[in-house]
Tab-separated table of C-alpha atoms and ligand atoms in Angstrom:
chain	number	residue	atom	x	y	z
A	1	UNK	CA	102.451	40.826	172.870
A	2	UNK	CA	99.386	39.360	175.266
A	3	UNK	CA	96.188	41.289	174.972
A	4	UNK	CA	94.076	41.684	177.744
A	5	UNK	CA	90.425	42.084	177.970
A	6	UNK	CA	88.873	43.830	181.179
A	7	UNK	CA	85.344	43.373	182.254
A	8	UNK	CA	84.199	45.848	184.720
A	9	UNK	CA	80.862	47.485	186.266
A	10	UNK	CA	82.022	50.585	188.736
A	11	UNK	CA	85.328	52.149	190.155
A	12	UNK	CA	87.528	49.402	188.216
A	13	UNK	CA	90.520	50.023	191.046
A	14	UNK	CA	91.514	46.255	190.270
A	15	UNK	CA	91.723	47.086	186.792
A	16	UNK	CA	93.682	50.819	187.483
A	17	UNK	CA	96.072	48.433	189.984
A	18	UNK	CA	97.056	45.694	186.997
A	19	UNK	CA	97.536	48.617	184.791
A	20	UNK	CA	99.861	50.541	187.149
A	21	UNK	CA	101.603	47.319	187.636
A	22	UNK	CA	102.160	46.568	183.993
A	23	UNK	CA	103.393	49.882	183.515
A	24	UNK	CA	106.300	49.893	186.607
A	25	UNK	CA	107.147	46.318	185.504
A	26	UNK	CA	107.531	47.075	181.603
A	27	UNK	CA	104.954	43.604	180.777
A	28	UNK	CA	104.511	42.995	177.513
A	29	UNK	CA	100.918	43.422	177.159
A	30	UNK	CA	98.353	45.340	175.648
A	31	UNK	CA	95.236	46.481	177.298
A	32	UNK	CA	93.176	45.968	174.535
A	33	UNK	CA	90.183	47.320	175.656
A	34	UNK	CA	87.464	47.812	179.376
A	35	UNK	CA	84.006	46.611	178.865
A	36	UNK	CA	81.674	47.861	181.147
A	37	UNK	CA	78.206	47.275	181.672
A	38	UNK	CA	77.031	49.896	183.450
A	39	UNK	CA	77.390	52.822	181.070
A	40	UNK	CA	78.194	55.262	184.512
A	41	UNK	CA	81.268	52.992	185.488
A	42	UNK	CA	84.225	55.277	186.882
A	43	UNK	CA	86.732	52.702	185.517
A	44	UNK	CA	85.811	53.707	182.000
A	45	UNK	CA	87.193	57.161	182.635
A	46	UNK	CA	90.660	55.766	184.293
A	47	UNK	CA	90.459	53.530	180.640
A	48	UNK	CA	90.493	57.085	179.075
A	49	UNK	CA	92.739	58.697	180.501
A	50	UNK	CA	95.614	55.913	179.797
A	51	UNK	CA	94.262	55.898	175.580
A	52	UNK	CA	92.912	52.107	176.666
A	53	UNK	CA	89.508	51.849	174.658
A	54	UNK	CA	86.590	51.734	176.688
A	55	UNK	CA	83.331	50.433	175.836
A	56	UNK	CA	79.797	50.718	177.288
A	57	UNK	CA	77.549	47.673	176.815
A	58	UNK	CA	74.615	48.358	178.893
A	59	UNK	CA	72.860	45.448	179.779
A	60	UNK	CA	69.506	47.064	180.528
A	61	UNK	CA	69.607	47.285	176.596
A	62	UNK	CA	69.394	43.829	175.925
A	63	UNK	CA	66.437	41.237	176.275
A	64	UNK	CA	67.621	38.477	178.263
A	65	UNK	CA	71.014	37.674	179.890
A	66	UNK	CA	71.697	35.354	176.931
A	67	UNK	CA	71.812	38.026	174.739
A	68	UNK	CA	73.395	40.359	176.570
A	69	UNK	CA	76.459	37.908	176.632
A	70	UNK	CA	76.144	37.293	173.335
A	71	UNK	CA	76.529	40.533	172.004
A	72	UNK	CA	79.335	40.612	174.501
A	73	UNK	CA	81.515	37.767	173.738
A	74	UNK	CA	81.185	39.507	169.800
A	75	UNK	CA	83.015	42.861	171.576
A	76	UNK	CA	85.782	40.612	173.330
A	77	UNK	CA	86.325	38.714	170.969
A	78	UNK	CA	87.010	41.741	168.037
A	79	UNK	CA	89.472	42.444	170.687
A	80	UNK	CA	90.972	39.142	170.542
A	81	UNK	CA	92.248	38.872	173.840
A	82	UNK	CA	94.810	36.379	175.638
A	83	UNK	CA	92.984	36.544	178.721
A	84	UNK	CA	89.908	38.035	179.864
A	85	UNK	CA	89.874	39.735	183.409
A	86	UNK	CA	86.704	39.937	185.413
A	87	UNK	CA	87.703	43.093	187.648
A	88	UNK	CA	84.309	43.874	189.790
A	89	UNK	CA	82.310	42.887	186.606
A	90	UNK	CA	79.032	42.578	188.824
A	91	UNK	CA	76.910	40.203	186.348
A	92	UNK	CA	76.372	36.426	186.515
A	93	UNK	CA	77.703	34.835	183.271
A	94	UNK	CA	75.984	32.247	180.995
A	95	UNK	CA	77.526	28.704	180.840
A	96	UNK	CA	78.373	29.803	176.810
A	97	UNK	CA	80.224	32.139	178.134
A	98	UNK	CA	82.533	30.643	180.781
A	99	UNK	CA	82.489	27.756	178.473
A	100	UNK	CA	83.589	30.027	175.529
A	101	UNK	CA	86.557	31.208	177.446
A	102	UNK	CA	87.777	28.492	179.270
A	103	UNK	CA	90.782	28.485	180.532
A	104	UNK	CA	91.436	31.990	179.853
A	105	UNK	CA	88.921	33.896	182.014
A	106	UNK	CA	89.677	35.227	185.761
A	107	UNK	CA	88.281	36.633	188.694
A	108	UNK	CA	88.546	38.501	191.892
A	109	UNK	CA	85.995	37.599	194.575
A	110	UNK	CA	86.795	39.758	198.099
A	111	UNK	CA	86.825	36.430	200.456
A	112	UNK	CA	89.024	33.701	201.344
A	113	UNK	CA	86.872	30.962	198.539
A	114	UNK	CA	85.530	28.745	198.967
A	115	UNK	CA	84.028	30.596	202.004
A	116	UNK	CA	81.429	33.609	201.327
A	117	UNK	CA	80.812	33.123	197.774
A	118	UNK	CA	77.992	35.753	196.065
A	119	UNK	CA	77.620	39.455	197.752
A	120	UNK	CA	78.182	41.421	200.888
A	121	UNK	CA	80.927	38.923	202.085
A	122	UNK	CA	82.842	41.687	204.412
A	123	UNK	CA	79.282	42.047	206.129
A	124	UNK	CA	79.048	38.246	206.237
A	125	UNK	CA	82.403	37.610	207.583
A	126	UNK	CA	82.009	40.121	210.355
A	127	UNK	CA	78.502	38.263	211.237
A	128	UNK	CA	80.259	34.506	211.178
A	129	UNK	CA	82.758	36.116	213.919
A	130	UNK	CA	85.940	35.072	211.508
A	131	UNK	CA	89.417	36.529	212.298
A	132	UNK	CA	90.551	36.018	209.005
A	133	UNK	CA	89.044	37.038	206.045
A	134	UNK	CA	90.352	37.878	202.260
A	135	UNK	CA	90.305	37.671	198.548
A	136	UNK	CA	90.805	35.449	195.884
A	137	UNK	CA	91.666	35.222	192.439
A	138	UNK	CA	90.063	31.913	190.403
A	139	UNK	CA	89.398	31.076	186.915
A	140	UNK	CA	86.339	30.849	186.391
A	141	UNK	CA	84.041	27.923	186.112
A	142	UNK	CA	80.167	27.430	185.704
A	143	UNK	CA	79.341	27.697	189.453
A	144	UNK	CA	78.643	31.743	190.799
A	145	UNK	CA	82.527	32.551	192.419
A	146	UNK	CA	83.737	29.056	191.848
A	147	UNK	CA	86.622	28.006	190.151
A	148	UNK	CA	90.142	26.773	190.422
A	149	UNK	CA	91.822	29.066	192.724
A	150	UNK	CA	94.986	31.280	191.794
A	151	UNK	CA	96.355	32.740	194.683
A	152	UNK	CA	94.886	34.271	197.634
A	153	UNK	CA	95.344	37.076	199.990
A	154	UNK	CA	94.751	36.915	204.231
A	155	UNK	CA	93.570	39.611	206.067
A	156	UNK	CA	92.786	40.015	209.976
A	157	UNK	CA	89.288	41.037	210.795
A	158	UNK	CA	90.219	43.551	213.678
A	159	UNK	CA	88.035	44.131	216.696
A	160	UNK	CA	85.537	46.871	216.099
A	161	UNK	CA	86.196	46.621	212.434
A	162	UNK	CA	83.145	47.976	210.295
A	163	UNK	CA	82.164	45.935	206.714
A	164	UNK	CA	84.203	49.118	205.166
A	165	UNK	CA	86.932	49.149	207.345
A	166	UNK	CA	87.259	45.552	206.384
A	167	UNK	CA	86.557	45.967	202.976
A	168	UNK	CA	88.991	48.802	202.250
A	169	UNK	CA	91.908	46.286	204.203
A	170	UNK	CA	90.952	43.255	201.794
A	171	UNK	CA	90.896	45.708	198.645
A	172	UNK	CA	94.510	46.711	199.607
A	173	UNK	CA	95.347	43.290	199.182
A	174	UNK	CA	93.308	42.652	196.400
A	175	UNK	CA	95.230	45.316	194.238
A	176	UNK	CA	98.477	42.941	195.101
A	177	UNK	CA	97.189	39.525	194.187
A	178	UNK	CA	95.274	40.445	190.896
A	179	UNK	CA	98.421	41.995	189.427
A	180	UNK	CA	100.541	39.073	190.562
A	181	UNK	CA	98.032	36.530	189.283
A	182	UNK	CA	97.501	37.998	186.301
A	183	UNK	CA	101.364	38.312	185.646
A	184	UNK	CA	101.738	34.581	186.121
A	185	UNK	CA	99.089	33.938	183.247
A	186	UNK	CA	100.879	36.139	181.029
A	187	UNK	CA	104.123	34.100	181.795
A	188	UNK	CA	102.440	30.861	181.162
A	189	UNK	CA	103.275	29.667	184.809
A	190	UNK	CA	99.751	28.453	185.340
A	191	UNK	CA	98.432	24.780	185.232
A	192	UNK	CA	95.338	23.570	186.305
A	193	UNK	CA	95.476	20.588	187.563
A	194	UNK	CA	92.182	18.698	188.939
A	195	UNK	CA	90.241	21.663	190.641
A	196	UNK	CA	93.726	22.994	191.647
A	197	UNK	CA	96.071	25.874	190.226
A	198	UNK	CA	100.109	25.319	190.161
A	199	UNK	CA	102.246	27.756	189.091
A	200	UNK	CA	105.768	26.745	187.877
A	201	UNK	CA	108.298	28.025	189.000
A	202	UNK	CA	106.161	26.851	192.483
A	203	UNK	CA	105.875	30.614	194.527
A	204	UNK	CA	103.476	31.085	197.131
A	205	UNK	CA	100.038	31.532	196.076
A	206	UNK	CA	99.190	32.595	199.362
A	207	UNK	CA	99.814	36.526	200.544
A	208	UNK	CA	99.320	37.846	203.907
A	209	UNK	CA	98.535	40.927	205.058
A	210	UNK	CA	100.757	43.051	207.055
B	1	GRF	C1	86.277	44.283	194.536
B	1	GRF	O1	86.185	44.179	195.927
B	1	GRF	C2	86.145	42.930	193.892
B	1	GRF	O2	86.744	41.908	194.629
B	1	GRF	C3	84.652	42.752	193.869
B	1	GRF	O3	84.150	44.025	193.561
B	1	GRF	C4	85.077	45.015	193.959
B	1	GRF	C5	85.438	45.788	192.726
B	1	GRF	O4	86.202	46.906	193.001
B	1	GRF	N1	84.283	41.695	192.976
B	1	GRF	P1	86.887	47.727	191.823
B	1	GRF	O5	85.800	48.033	190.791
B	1	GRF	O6	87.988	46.886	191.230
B	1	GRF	O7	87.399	48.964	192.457
């Protein structure tokens, strides 16, 4: 049985979506526990509700980022996960900790990478005048929303769209991919290879909106 680690810092719908998935699918996984730094986050109540222990680490407790992580990596790692899921965890990471779970650490970013890394990308697509925008699940590597890429999920930017009309299309699609991806880790179908991310069987790693 795979146990899974979620980081998260608000509504954790990423994290309720692979949890809903797991559970219609039967995985074999456990949910082994929903770290959130932000003592407030909704997600930690979802956590509850499904008997998934949920922890509080707040970082505004903690010195520096360094030890924040720190004393982080100690509450993952009790929970001696398989893979850690970044779901909305809102917090740059040190290089000891990406480096600490390499290989075995994903995230979600809400644009089509390597375009609109860092915040406020639905306001920042609508500004560059794209038509398509997106999300994208990577592993995660020392650079802010960098990363080999997993799969990724197209969107149309629609005229008259607002940054939360866009958003709420993208985070539609986000709640497919991140289950998907996060299935194919679990199934050992992923290799890196170079800066890129195979997965064997090949399937697309590219979704479209509808
Ligand atoms: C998502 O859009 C995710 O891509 C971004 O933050 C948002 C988190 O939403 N990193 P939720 O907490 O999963 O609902």
């Amino acid at each position: 049985m795979h146990s899974i680690v979620t980081l998260i810092s608000g509504r954790g719908s990423n994290f309720e979506a692979i949890v809903k998935t797991a559970q219609k699918e039967n995985w074999a996984v456990q949910f082994s526990g929903v770290i959130a730094n932000r003592p407030e986050a909704k997600g930690l109540d979802f956590a509850r509700s499904e008997g998934i222990p949920a922890l509080a680490l707040d970082h505004k407790a903690y010195p520096d980022r360094a030890t924040f992580d720190q004393a982080l990596m100690q509450q993952i790692d009790l929970l001696k996960p398989d893979l850690v899921v970044l779901a909305g965890f809102m917090r740059i990471l040190t290089p000891e900790f990406i480096r600490h779970y390499a290989g075995k650490l994903i995230n979600i970013h809400p644009s089509l990478l390597p375009s609109f890394p860092g915040l406020h990308t639905h306001e920042r697509a609508l500004e560059a005048g794209v038509e398509t925008h997106g999300a994208s699940v990577h592993f995660v590597s020392e650079g802010v929303d960098e990363g080999p890429i997993i799969c990724q999920a197209t969107v149309p930017v629609l005229p008259g769209d607002s940054a939360a009309q866009l958003a709420a299309r993208v985070l539609q699609m986000e709640h497919q991919i991140y289950p998907r991806a996060v299935k194919w880790f679990l199934d050992g179908r992923l290799r890196i290879e170079g800066n890129q991310v195979k997965v064997y069987p090949p399937e697309s790693q590219l979704f479209a909106h509808e």
